[in-house]
mmCIF file of C-alpha atoms in Angstrom:
data_model
loop_
_atom_site.group_PDB
_atom_site.id
_atom_site.type_symbol
_atom_site.label_atom_id
_atom_site.label_comp_id
_atom_site.label_asym_id
_atom_site.label_seq_id
_atom_site.Cartn_x
_atom_site.Cartn_y
_atom_site.Cartn_z
ATOM 1 C CA MET M 1 7.879 -57.207 0.022
ATOM 2 C CA ALA M 2 9.043 -53.587 0.144
ATOM 3 C CA ILE M 3 12.394 -53.602 1.923
ATOM 4 C CA LYS M 4 12.691 -50.744 4.399
ATOM 5 C CA GLY M 5 15.508 -52.169 6.502
ATOM 6 C CA VAL M 6 18.459 -54.493 6.007
ATOM 7 C CA LEU M 7 20.182 -56.385 8.809
ATOM 8 C CA PHE M 8 23.709 -57.630 8.221
ATOM 9 C CA ASP M 9 25.738 -60.238 10.025
ATOM 10 C CA PHE M 10 29.291 -59.143 10.878
ATOM 11 C CA SER M 11 31.916 -61.867 10.467
ATOM 12 C CA GLY M 12 31.928 -63.533 7.069
ATOM 13 C CA THR M 13 29.325 -61.103 5.753
ATOM 14 C CA LEU M 14 30.567 -57.516 6.052
ATOM 15 C CA PHE M 15 34.035 -58.232 7.436
ATOM 16 C CA ARG M 16 36.559 -61.051 7.267
ATOM 17 C CA ILE M 17 39.025 -61.934 10.025
ATOM 18 C CA GLU M 18 42.731 -62.170 9.160
ATOM 19 C CA SER M 19 44.342 -65.549 8.530
ATOM 20 C CA THR M 20 45.308 -67.701 11.488
ATOM 21 C CA GLU M 21 48.986 -67.267 10.613
ATOM 22 C CA SER M 22 48.651 -63.467 10.548
ATOM 23 C CA TRP M 23 46.726 -63.586 13.841
ATOM 24 C CA LEU M 24 49.421 -65.609 15.581
ATOM 25 C CA ARG M 25 52.238 -63.561 14.076
ATOM 26 C CA ALA M 26 50.669 -60.299 15.315
ATOM 27 C CA ALA M 27 50.222 -61.636 18.855
ATOM 28 C CA LEU M 28 53.805 -62.913 18.972
ATOM 29 C CA THR M 29 55.146 -59.586 17.735
ATOM 30 C CA ALA M 30 53.130 -57.577 20.251
ATOM 31 C CA ALA M 31 54.277 -59.822 23.098
ATOM 32 C CA GLU M 32 57.885 -59.816 21.823
ATOM 33 C CA VAL M 33 57.942 -63.607 21.911
ATOM 34 C CA PRO M 34 60.156 -65.193 19.226
ATOM 35 C CA LEU M 35 59.099 -68.348 17.420
ATOM 36 C CA PRO M 36 61.048 -69.930 14.566
ATOM 37 C CA GLU M 37 59.209 -69.691 11.260
ATOM 38 C CA PRO M 38 58.604 -73.428 10.757
ATOM 39 C CA GLU M 39 57.228 -73.699 14.295
ATOM 40 C CA LEU M 40 55.088 -70.610 13.795
ATOM 41 C CA ILE M 41 53.503 -72.078 10.678
ATOM 42 C CA ARG M 42 52.930 -75.444 12.361
ATOM 43 C CA THR M 43 51.378 -73.771 15.409
ATOM 44 C CA ALA M 44 49.086 -71.662 13.223
ATOM 45 C CA GLU M 45 47.904 -74.803 11.464
ATOM 46 C CA GLU M 46 47.164 -76.459 14.801
ATOM 47 C CA LEU M 47 45.263 -73.403 16.064
ATOM 48 C CA GLU M 48 43.192 -73.373 12.889
ATOM 49 C CA SER M 49 42.446 -77.070 13.160
ATOM 50 C CA VAL M 50 41.006 -76.739 16.662
ATOM 51 C CA GLY M 51 38.979 -73.630 15.713
ATOM 52 C CA ALA M 52 40.778 -71.237 18.045
ATOM 53 C CA LEU M 53 40.380 -68.099 15.910
ATOM 54 C CA PRO M 54 37.007 -66.381 16.442
ATOM 55 C CA GLY M 55 35.490 -65.694 13.060
ATOM 56 C CA GLY M 56 37.810 -68.223 11.455
ATOM 57 C CA ALA M 57 37.457 -71.916 10.726
ATOM 58 C CA LEU M 58 35.176 -73.977 12.941
ATOM 59 C CA PRO M 59 36.718 -76.811 14.969
ATOM 60 C CA SER M 60 37.544 -79.707 12.651
ATOM 61 C CA GLN M 61 37.334 -82.272 15.428
ATOM 62 C CA PRO M 62 35.009 -82.913 18.394
ATOM 63 C CA LEU M 63 35.630 -80.583 21.305
ATOM 64 C CA PRO M 64 36.587 -81.951 24.719
ATOM 65 C CA ALA M 65 33.514 -82.479 26.891
ATOM 66 C CA ARG M 66 34.500 -79.599 29.175
ATOM 67 C CA LEU M 67 34.355 -77.187 26.222
ATOM 68 C CA ALA M 68 31.525 -78.602 24.120
ATOM 69 C CA GLU M 69 28.728 -77.268 26.322
ATOM 70 C CA LEU M 70 30.360 -73.843 26.640
ATOM 71 C CA TRP M 71 30.848 -73.673 22.862
ATOM 72 C CA GLU M 72 27.108 -73.920 22.248
ATOM 73 C CA VAL M 73 26.383 -70.811 24.340
ATOM 74 C CA ARG M 74 29.636 -68.925 23.765
ATOM 75 C CA ASP M 75 27.960 -65.858 22.264
ATOM 76 C CA ARG M 76 25.633 -65.175 25.181
ATOM 77 C CA SER M 77 28.161 -63.225 27.247
ATOM 78 C CA ALA M 78 31.597 -61.679 26.985
ATOM 79 C CA ALA M 79 32.923 -64.009 29.679
ATOM 80 C CA GLN M 80 31.610 -67.142 27.968
ATOM 81 C CA HIS M 81 32.990 -66.042 24.606
ATOM 82 C CA ARG M 82 36.482 -65.470 25.989
ATOM 83 C CA ALA M 83 36.404 -68.684 28.031
ATOM 84 C CA ALA M 84 35.328 -70.754 25.035
ATOM 85 C CA TYR M 85 37.958 -69.471 22.633
ATOM 86 C CA THR M 86 40.863 -69.278 25.066
ATOM 87 C CA GLY M 87 39.927 -72.754 26.268
ATOM 88 C CA ILE M 88 40.063 -74.063 22.725
ATOM 89 C CA ALA M 89 43.348 -72.258 22.050
ATOM 90 C CA ARG M 90 44.913 -73.834 25.135
ATOM 91 C CA GLN M 91 44.698 -77.203 23.416
ATOM 92 C CA VAL M 92 47.699 -75.957 21.410
ATOM 93 C CA PRO M 93 50.939 -75.395 23.382
ATOM 94 C CA LEU M 94 52.440 -71.928 22.971
ATOM 95 C CA PRO M 95 55.886 -70.664 24.038
ATOM 96 C CA ASP M 96 54.329 -68.350 26.639
ATOM 97 C CA PRO M 97 51.012 -69.249 28.333
ATOM 98 C CA ARG M 98 50.007 -65.591 28.314
ATOM 99 C CA LEU M 99 49.750 -65.774 24.542
ATOM 100 C CA HIS M 100 46.381 -67.512 24.708
ATOM 101 C CA ASP M 101 44.791 -64.380 26.133
ATOM 102 C CA ALA M 102 46.896 -62.192 23.851
ATOM 103 C CA LEU M 103 45.519 -64.056 20.845
ATOM 104 C CA TYR M 104 41.970 -63.460 22.028
ATOM 105 C CA ASP M 105 42.698 -59.759 22.493
ATOM 106 C CA ARG M 106 44.237 -59.544 19.024
ATOM 107 C CA HIS M 107 41.100 -60.799 17.296
ATOM 108 C CA MET M 108 39.154 -57.817 18.678
ATOM 109 C CA ALA M 109 41.579 -55.293 17.158
ATOM 110 C CA PRO M 110 40.281 -53.408 14.094
ATOM 111 C CA ALA M 111 43.530 -54.302 12.305
ATOM 112 C CA ALA M 112 42.567 -57.983 12.504
ATOM 113 C CA TRP M 113 39.530 -57.377 10.268
ATOM 114 C CA SER M 114 39.088 -56.369 6.643
ATOM 115 C CA PRO M 115 35.790 -55.227 5.126
ATOM 116 C CA TYR M 116 34.680 -57.088 2.033
ATOM 117 C CA PRO M 117 35.547 -55.038 -1.089
ATOM 118 C CA ASP M 118 31.951 -54.015 -1.800
ATOM 119 C CA ALA M 119 30.831 -53.456 1.812
ATOM 120 C CA ALA M 120 31.248 -49.670 1.835
ATOM 121 C CA GLU M 121 29.597 -49.321 -1.578
ATOM 122 C CA VAL M 122 26.551 -51.392 -0.625
ATOM 123 C CA LEU M 123 26.065 -49.839 2.814
ATOM 124 C CA GLY M 124 26.454 -46.362 1.362
ATOM 125 C CA ALA M 125 23.959 -47.060 -1.424
ATOM 126 C CA LEU M 126 21.392 -48.356 1.062
ATOM 127 C CA ARG M 127 21.796 -45.253 3.171
ATOM 128 C CA GLU M 128 21.337 -43.014 0.123
ATOM 129 C CA ARG M 129 18.101 -44.854 -0.693
ATOM 130 C CA GLY M 130 16.772 -44.253 2.796
ATOM 131 C CA VAL M 131 16.954 -47.926 3.786
ATOM 132 C CA ALA M 132 17.655 -48.485 7.481
ATOM 133 C CA VAL M 133 20.769 -50.562 8.134
ATOM 134 C CA GLY M 134 21.582 -52.606 11.215
ATOM 135 C CA VAL M 135 24.131 -55.175 12.299
ATOM 136 C CA VAL M 136 23.008 -58.231 14.255
ATOM 137 C CA SER M 137 25.825 -60.494 15.359
ATOM 138 C CA ASN M 138 26.574 -63.498 17.511
ATOM 139 C CA ILE M 139 29.629 -62.115 19.263
ATOM 140 C CA GLY M 140 31.219 -61.643 22.656
ATOM 141 C CA TRP M 141 32.623 -58.109 22.343
ATOM 142 C CA ASP M 142 31.808 -54.625 21.054
ATOM 143 C CA LEU M 143 32.492 -54.592 17.319
ATOM 144 C CA ARG M 144 31.664 -50.916 16.790
ATOM 145 C CA PRO M 145 35.351 -49.831 16.914
ATOM 146 C CA VAL M 146 35.974 -52.086 13.899
ATOM 147 C CA PHE M 147 33.295 -50.258 11.909
ATOM 148 C CA ARG M 148 34.636 -46.865 12.987
ATOM 149 C CA ALA M 149 38.230 -47.737 12.120
ATOM 150 C CA HIS M 150 37.265 -48.865 8.625
ATOM 151 C CA GLY M 151 34.911 -45.964 7.924
ATOM 152 C CA LEU M 152 31.662 -47.955 7.841
ATOM 153 C CA ALA M 153 30.091 -46.694 11.071
ATOM 154 C CA PRO M 154 28.210 -43.760 9.443
ATOM 155 C CA HIS M 155 26.159 -46.239 7.412
ATOM 156 C CA VAL M 156 24.908 -48.292 10.375
ATOM 157 C CA GLY M 157 21.913 -47.192 12.400
ATOM 158 C CA ALA M 158 21.860 -49.927 15.045
ATOM 159 C CA TYR M 159 23.980 -52.726 16.430
ATOM 160 C CA VAL M 160 22.315 -55.679 18.155
ATOM 161 C CA LEU M 161 24.973 -57.921 19.677
ATOM 162 C CA SER M 162 24.222 -61.279 21.260
ATOM 163 C CA TYR M 163 26.424 -60.832 24.324
ATOM 164 C CA LYS M 164 24.586 -57.641 25.258
ATOM 165 C CA HIS M 165 21.235 -59.432 25.404
ATOM 166 C CA GLY M 166 22.144 -62.963 26.445
ATOM 167 C CA ILE M 167 20.462 -64.242 23.265
ATOM 168 C CA GLN M 168 22.138 -65.664 20.186
ATOM 169 C CA LYS M 169 20.978 -66.365 16.666
ATOM 170 C CA PRO M 170 18.926 -68.220 15.453
ATOM 171 C CA ASP M 171 16.697 -67.146 18.378
ATOM 172 C CA THR M 172 14.069 -64.888 16.801
ATOM 173 C CA ARG M 173 14.181 -62.571 19.810
ATOM 174 C CA LEU M 174 17.530 -61.171 18.679
ATOM 175 C CA PHE M 175 16.172 -60.366 15.210
ATOM 176 C CA ALA M 176 13.061 -58.830 16.781
ATOM 177 C CA LEU M 177 15.263 -56.538 18.870
ATOM 178 C CA ALA M 178 17.162 -55.534 15.736
ATOM 179 C CA CYS M 179 13.976 -54.727 13.804
ATOM 180 C CA GLU M 180 12.717 -52.727 16.756
ATOM 181 C CA ALA M 181 16.002 -50.811 16.957
ATOM 182 C CA LEU M 182 15.632 -49.844 13.282
ATOM 183 C CA GLY M 183 11.934 -49.066 13.615
ATOM 184 C CA VAL M 184 11.108 -51.447 10.768
ATOM 185 C CA ALA M 185 8.609 -54.317 10.777
ATOM 186 C CA PRO M 186 10.083 -57.803 10.261
ATOM 187 C CA GLN M 187 8.109 -58.299 7.044
ATOM 188 C CA ASP M 188 9.796 -55.185 5.644
ATOM 189 C CA THR M 189 13.287 -56.340 6.660
ATOM 190 C CA LEU M 190 15.962 -58.354 4.873
ATOM 191 C CA MET M 191 18.549 -60.319 6.862
ATOM 192 C CA VAL M 192 21.893 -60.846 5.103
ATOM 193 C CA GLY M 193 24.318 -63.418 6.479
ATOM 194 C CA ASP M 194 26.638 -66.312 5.770
ATOM 195 C CA ASP M 195 25.278 -68.898 8.225
ATOM 196 C CA ARG M 196 22.137 -70.673 7.056
ATOM 197 C CA ARG M 197 21.265 -71.898 10.525
ATOM 198 C CA ALA M 198 22.045 -68.804 12.599
ATOM 199 C CA ASP M 199 21.089 -66.070 10.132
ATOM 200 C CA GLY M 200 18.290 -68.143 8.642
ATOM 201 C CA GLY M 201 16.482 -67.870 11.962
ATOM 202 C CA ALA M 202 15.222 -64.454 10.850
ATOM 203 C CA ALA M 203 12.818 -66.165 8.465
ATOM 204 C CA ALA M 204 10.804 -67.505 11.391
ATOM 205 C CA LEU M 205 10.119 -63.894 12.383
ATOM 206 C CA GLY M 206 8.919 -63.016 8.890
ATOM 207 C CA CYS M 207 12.080 -61.379 7.563
ATOM 208 C CA GLY M 208 13.414 -62.050 4.106
ATOM 209 C CA VAL M 209 16.797 -63.786 4.141
ATOM 210 C CA HIS M 210 19.727 -63.606 1.729
ATOM 211 C CA PHE M 211 22.939 -65.604 2.107
ATOM 212 C CA VAL M 212 26.488 -64.784 1.046
ATOM 213 C CA ASP M 213 29.493 -67.092 0.891
ATOM 214 C CA HIS M 214 31.932 -67.070 3.806
ATOM 215 C CA LEU M 215 35.119 -66.625 1.762
ATOM 216 C CA PRO M 216 38.357 -64.661 2.124
ATOM 217 C CA ALA M 217 37.751 -61.049 1.117
ATOM 218 C CA PRO M 218 39.786 -61.155 -2.143
ATOM 219 C CA GLU M 219 37.767 -64.175 -3.271
ATOM 220 C CA ARG M 220 34.426 -62.411 -2.815
ATOM 221 C CA PRO M 221 34.746 -58.968 -4.408
ATOM 222 C CA ASP M 222 31.055 -58.373 -5.117
ATOM 223 C CA GLY M 223 29.089 -60.848 -3.011
ATOM 224 C CA LEU M 224 27.053 -58.119 -1.304
ATOM 225 C CA ARG M 225 25.935 -56.277 -4.438
ATOM 226 C CA PRO M 226 22.875 -58.524 -5.047
ATOM 227 C CA VAL M 227 21.411 -56.968 -1.893
ATOM 228 C CA LEU M 228 20.901 -53.732 -3.819
ATOM 229 C CA GLU M 229 18.870 -55.584 -6.438
ATOM 230 C CA LEU M 230 16.758 -57.254 -3.763
ATOM 231 C CA VAL M 231 16.001 -53.910 -2.145
ATOM 232 C CA GLY M 232 15.111 -52.387 -5.509
#
Protein backbone atom coordinates (compact mmCIF):
# COMPACT_ATOMS: atom_id res chain seq x y z
CA MET A 1 0.00 0.00 0.00
CA ALA A 2 1.40 3.38 -1.05
CA ILE A 3 0.57 5.80 1.75
CA LYS A 4 -0.64 9.14 0.42
CA GLY A 5 -2.37 10.36 3.56
CA VAL A 6 -2.02 9.88 7.31
CA LEU A 7 -4.81 10.48 9.81
CA PHE A 8 -3.87 11.08 13.43
CA ASP A 9 -5.93 10.88 16.57
CA PHE A 10 -5.49 13.86 18.92
CA SER A 11 -5.43 12.95 22.61
CA GLY A 12 -2.91 10.28 23.53
CA THR A 13 -1.50 10.26 20.01
CA LEU A 14 -0.25 13.73 19.05
CA PHE A 15 -0.93 15.51 22.33
CA ARG A 16 -1.15 14.58 26.00
CA ILE A 17 -3.38 16.30 28.55
CA GLU A 18 -1.80 17.64 31.76
CA SER A 19 -2.01 15.63 34.97
CA THR A 20 -5.21 15.72 36.99
CA GLU A 21 -3.40 17.54 39.80
CA SER A 22 -2.11 20.22 37.40
CA TRP A 23 -5.60 20.53 35.89
CA LEU A 24 -7.24 21.08 39.26
CA ARG A 25 -4.51 23.43 40.45
CA ALA A 26 -4.89 25.62 37.34
CA ALA A 27 -8.67 25.85 37.73
CA LEU A 28 -8.37 26.74 41.42
CA THR A 29 -5.79 29.42 40.67
CA ALA A 30 -7.87 30.97 37.89
CA ALA A 31 -10.96 31.03 40.11
CA GLU A 32 -8.94 32.33 43.10
CA VAL A 33 -10.31 29.53 45.26
CA PRO A 34 -7.89 28.33 47.97
CA LEU A 35 -7.57 24.66 48.84
CA PRO A 36 -5.06 23.26 51.32
CA GLU A 37 -2.41 21.14 49.64
CA PRO A 38 -3.37 17.79 51.22
CA GLU A 39 -7.00 18.37 50.25
CA LEU A 40 -6.00 19.41 46.75
CA ILE A 41 -4.04 16.21 46.23
CA ARG A 42 -6.86 14.07 47.64
CA THR A 43 -9.42 15.82 45.43
CA ALA A 44 -7.25 15.35 42.34
CA GLU A 45 -7.00 11.65 43.10
CA GLU A 46 -10.78 11.41 43.43
CA LEU A 47 -11.33 13.28 40.15
CA GLU A 48 -8.92 10.94 38.40
CA SER A 49 -10.61 7.88 39.84
CA VAL A 50 -14.02 8.86 38.48
CA GLY A 51 -12.57 9.79 35.06
CA ALA A 52 -13.45 13.48 35.23
CA LEU A 53 -10.52 14.77 33.14
CA PRO A 54 -11.22 14.59 29.39
CA GLY A 55 -8.26 12.93 27.73
CA GLY A 56 -7.12 11.53 31.05
CA ALA A 57 -7.81 8.25 32.81
CA LEU A 58 -11.06 6.46 32.08
CA PRO A 59 -13.51 5.94 34.95
CA SER A 60 -12.20 3.20 37.24
CA GLN A 61 -15.66 2.31 38.51
CA PRO A 62 -19.12 1.88 36.95
CA LEU A 63 -20.83 5.17 36.18
CA PRO A 64 -24.17 6.03 37.76
CA ALA A 65 -27.05 4.98 35.51
CA ARG A 66 -27.91 8.61 34.74
CA LEU A 67 -24.44 9.14 33.26
CA ALA A 68 -23.67 5.76 31.68
CA GLU A 69 -25.88 6.27 28.63
CA LEU A 70 -24.61 9.82 28.08
CA TRP A 71 -21.00 8.63 28.37
CA GLU A 72 -21.41 6.30 25.40
CA VAL A 73 -22.42 9.15 23.08
CA ARG A 74 -20.48 11.98 24.72
CA ASP A 75 -18.46 12.83 21.62
CA ARG A 76 -21.43 13.39 19.32
CA SER A 77 -22.05 17.00 20.34
CA ALA A 78 -20.47 19.79 22.33
CA ALA A 79 -23.40 19.82 24.75
CA GLN A 80 -23.23 16.08 25.39
CA HIS A 81 -19.47 16.21 25.91
CA ARG A 82 -19.71 18.98 28.50
CA ALA A 83 -22.69 17.36 30.23
CA ALA A 84 -20.92 14.00 30.48
CA TYR A 85 -17.68 15.30 31.93
CA THR A 86 -19.14 17.92 34.25
CA GLY A 87 -21.65 15.32 35.42
CA ILE A 88 -18.84 12.93 36.24
CA ALA A 89 -16.83 15.67 37.96
CA ARG A 90 -19.81 16.55 40.15
CA GLN A 91 -19.45 13.18 41.84
CA VAL A 92 -16.49 14.80 43.63
CA PRO A 93 -17.33 17.68 46.02
CA LEU A 94 -15.42 20.89 45.33
CA PRO A 95 -15.14 24.03 47.49
CA ASP A 96 -17.08 26.08 44.93
CA PRO A 97 -19.71 24.43 42.68
CA ARG A 98 -18.68 26.68 39.81
CA LEU A 99 -15.37 24.84 39.68
CA HIS A 100 -16.91 21.90 37.85
CA ASP A 101 -17.51 24.06 34.79
CA ALA A 102 -14.19 25.83 35.31
CA LEU A 103 -12.42 22.47 35.19
CA TYR A 104 -14.13 21.62 31.91
CA ASP A 105 -13.11 24.98 30.46
CA ARG A 106 -9.52 24.48 31.60
CA HIS A 107 -9.12 21.23 29.68
CA MET A 108 -9.81 23.08 26.41
CA ALA A 109 -6.99 25.58 27.01
CA PRO A 110 -3.87 25.08 24.87
CA ALA A 111 -1.78 25.30 28.05
CA ALA A 112 -3.45 22.11 29.31
CA TRP A 113 -1.92 20.11 26.44
CA SER A 114 1.61 19.14 25.49
CA PRO A 115 2.61 17.71 22.10
CA TYR A 116 4.52 14.46 22.20
CA PRO A 117 8.27 15.15 21.76
CA ASP A 118 8.42 13.81 18.20
CA ALA A 119 5.06 15.17 16.98
CA ALA A 120 6.44 18.25 15.22
CA GLU A 121 9.27 16.27 13.64
CA VAL A 122 6.98 13.56 12.26
CA LEU A 123 4.27 15.92 11.01
CA GLY A 124 6.87 18.14 9.39
CA ALA A 125 8.58 15.19 7.69
CA LEU A 126 5.27 13.95 6.30
CA ARG A 127 4.51 17.38 4.92
CA GLU A 128 7.94 17.58 3.27
CA ARG A 129 7.29 14.21 1.60
CA GLY A 130 4.01 15.44 0.18
CA VAL A 131 1.89 13.17 2.39
CA ALA A 132 -1.50 14.63 3.30
CA VAL A 133 -2.07 14.91 7.05
CA GLY A 134 -5.38 15.05 8.88
CA VAL A 135 -6.64 14.84 12.43
CA VAL A 136 -9.73 12.78 13.21
CA SER A 137 -10.85 12.95 16.82
CA ASN A 138 -13.66 11.95 19.12
CA ILE A 139 -14.06 15.26 20.90
CA GLY A 140 -16.61 17.83 21.98
CA TRP A 141 -14.78 21.08 21.17
CA ASP A 142 -12.61 22.77 18.55
CA LEU A 143 -9.04 21.59 19.08
CA ARG A 144 -7.50 23.74 16.34
CA PRO A 145 -6.37 26.47 18.80
CA VAL A 146 -4.25 23.82 20.55
CA PHE A 147 -2.45 23.03 17.30
CA ARG A 148 -1.95 26.72 16.53
CA ALA A 149 -0.61 27.51 20.00
CA HIS A 150 1.95 24.72 19.80
CA GLY A 151 3.03 25.44 16.23
CA LEU A 152 1.66 22.26 14.64
CA ALA A 153 -1.22 23.76 12.65
CA PRO A 154 0.82 24.35 9.44
CA HIS A 155 1.34 20.60 9.11
CA VAL A 156 -2.35 19.64 9.23
CA GLY A 157 -4.52 19.81 6.14
CA ALA A 158 -7.88 18.81 7.64
CA TYR A 159 -9.60 18.34 10.96
CA VAL A 160 -12.57 15.98 11.24
CA LEU A 161 -14.10 16.26 14.70
CA SER A 162 -16.86 13.99 15.96
CA TYR A 163 -18.98 16.72 17.55
CA LYS A 164 -19.17 18.59 14.25
CA HIS A 165 -20.70 15.61 12.47
CA GLY A 166 -22.64 13.83 15.19
CA ILE A 167 -20.59 10.69 14.49
CA GLN A 168 -17.88 9.18 16.66
CA LYS A 169 -15.19 6.60 16.07
CA PRO A 170 -15.20 3.66 15.39
CA ASP A 171 -18.02 4.56 12.96
CA THR A 172 -16.43 4.29 9.51
CA ARG A 173 -18.35 7.34 8.33
CA LEU A 174 -16.05 9.63 10.32
CA PHE A 175 -12.94 8.11 8.73
CA ALA A 176 -14.58 8.35 5.30
CA LEU A 177 -15.18 12.07 5.86
CA ALA A 178 -11.53 12.48 6.86
CA CYS A 179 -10.25 10.68 3.76
CA GLU A 180 -12.55 12.79 1.61
CA ALA A 181 -11.30 15.98 3.27
CA LEU A 182 -7.71 14.99 2.41
CA GLY A 183 -8.62 13.86 -1.09
CA VAL A 184 -7.04 10.45 -0.47
CA ALA A 185 -8.62 7.02 -0.95
CA PRO A 186 -9.00 4.92 2.22
CA GLN A 187 -6.71 2.21 0.84
CA ASP A 188 -3.97 4.83 0.50
CA THR A 189 -4.47 6.14 4.04
CA LEU A 190 -2.90 5.23 7.38
CA MET A 191 -4.77 5.87 10.63
CA VAL A 192 -2.57 6.43 13.69
CA GLY A 193 -4.13 6.28 17.15
CA ASP A 194 -3.93 4.97 20.68
CA ASP A 195 -7.37 3.35 21.01
CA ARG A 196 -7.65 -0.07 19.38
CA ARG A 197 -11.43 0.01 19.36
CA ALA A 198 -12.07 3.60 18.29
CA ASP A 199 -9.12 4.16 15.96
CA GLY A 200 -9.13 0.56 14.78
CA GLY A 201 -12.48 1.24 13.15
CA ALA A 202 -10.60 2.72 10.19
CA ALA A 203 -9.58 -0.78 9.14
CA ALA A 204 -13.18 -1.59 8.23
CA LEU A 205 -13.00 1.21 5.65
CA GLY A 206 -9.81 -0.19 4.15
CA CYS A 207 -7.30 2.10 5.85
CA GLY A 208 -4.07 0.83 7.32
CA VAL A 209 -3.90 1.24 11.09
CA HIS A 210 -0.95 1.85 13.41
CA PHE A 211 -1.22 2.12 17.20
CA VAL A 212 0.86 4.09 19.68
CA ASP A 213 0.92 3.79 23.46
CA HIS A 214 -1.15 6.25 25.49
CA LEU A 215 1.61 7.35 27.88
CA PRO A 216 2.71 10.62 29.48
CA ALA A 217 4.72 12.63 26.95
CA PRO A 218 8.13 12.22 28.69
CA GLU A 219 7.65 8.45 28.68
CA ARG A 220 7.05 8.29 24.93
CA PRO A 221 9.75 10.39 23.27
CA ASP A 222 9.73 8.68 19.87
CA GLY A 223 6.51 6.69 19.63
CA LEU A 224 5.41 8.44 16.42
CA ARG A 225 8.63 7.97 14.45
CA PRO A 226 7.69 4.47 13.16
CA VAL A 227 5.01 6.22 11.09
CA LEU A 228 7.75 7.61 8.86
CA GLU A 229 9.02 4.09 8.19
CA LEU A 230 5.52 2.87 7.38
CA VAL A 231 5.01 5.69 4.90
CA GLY A 232 8.38 5.00 3.29
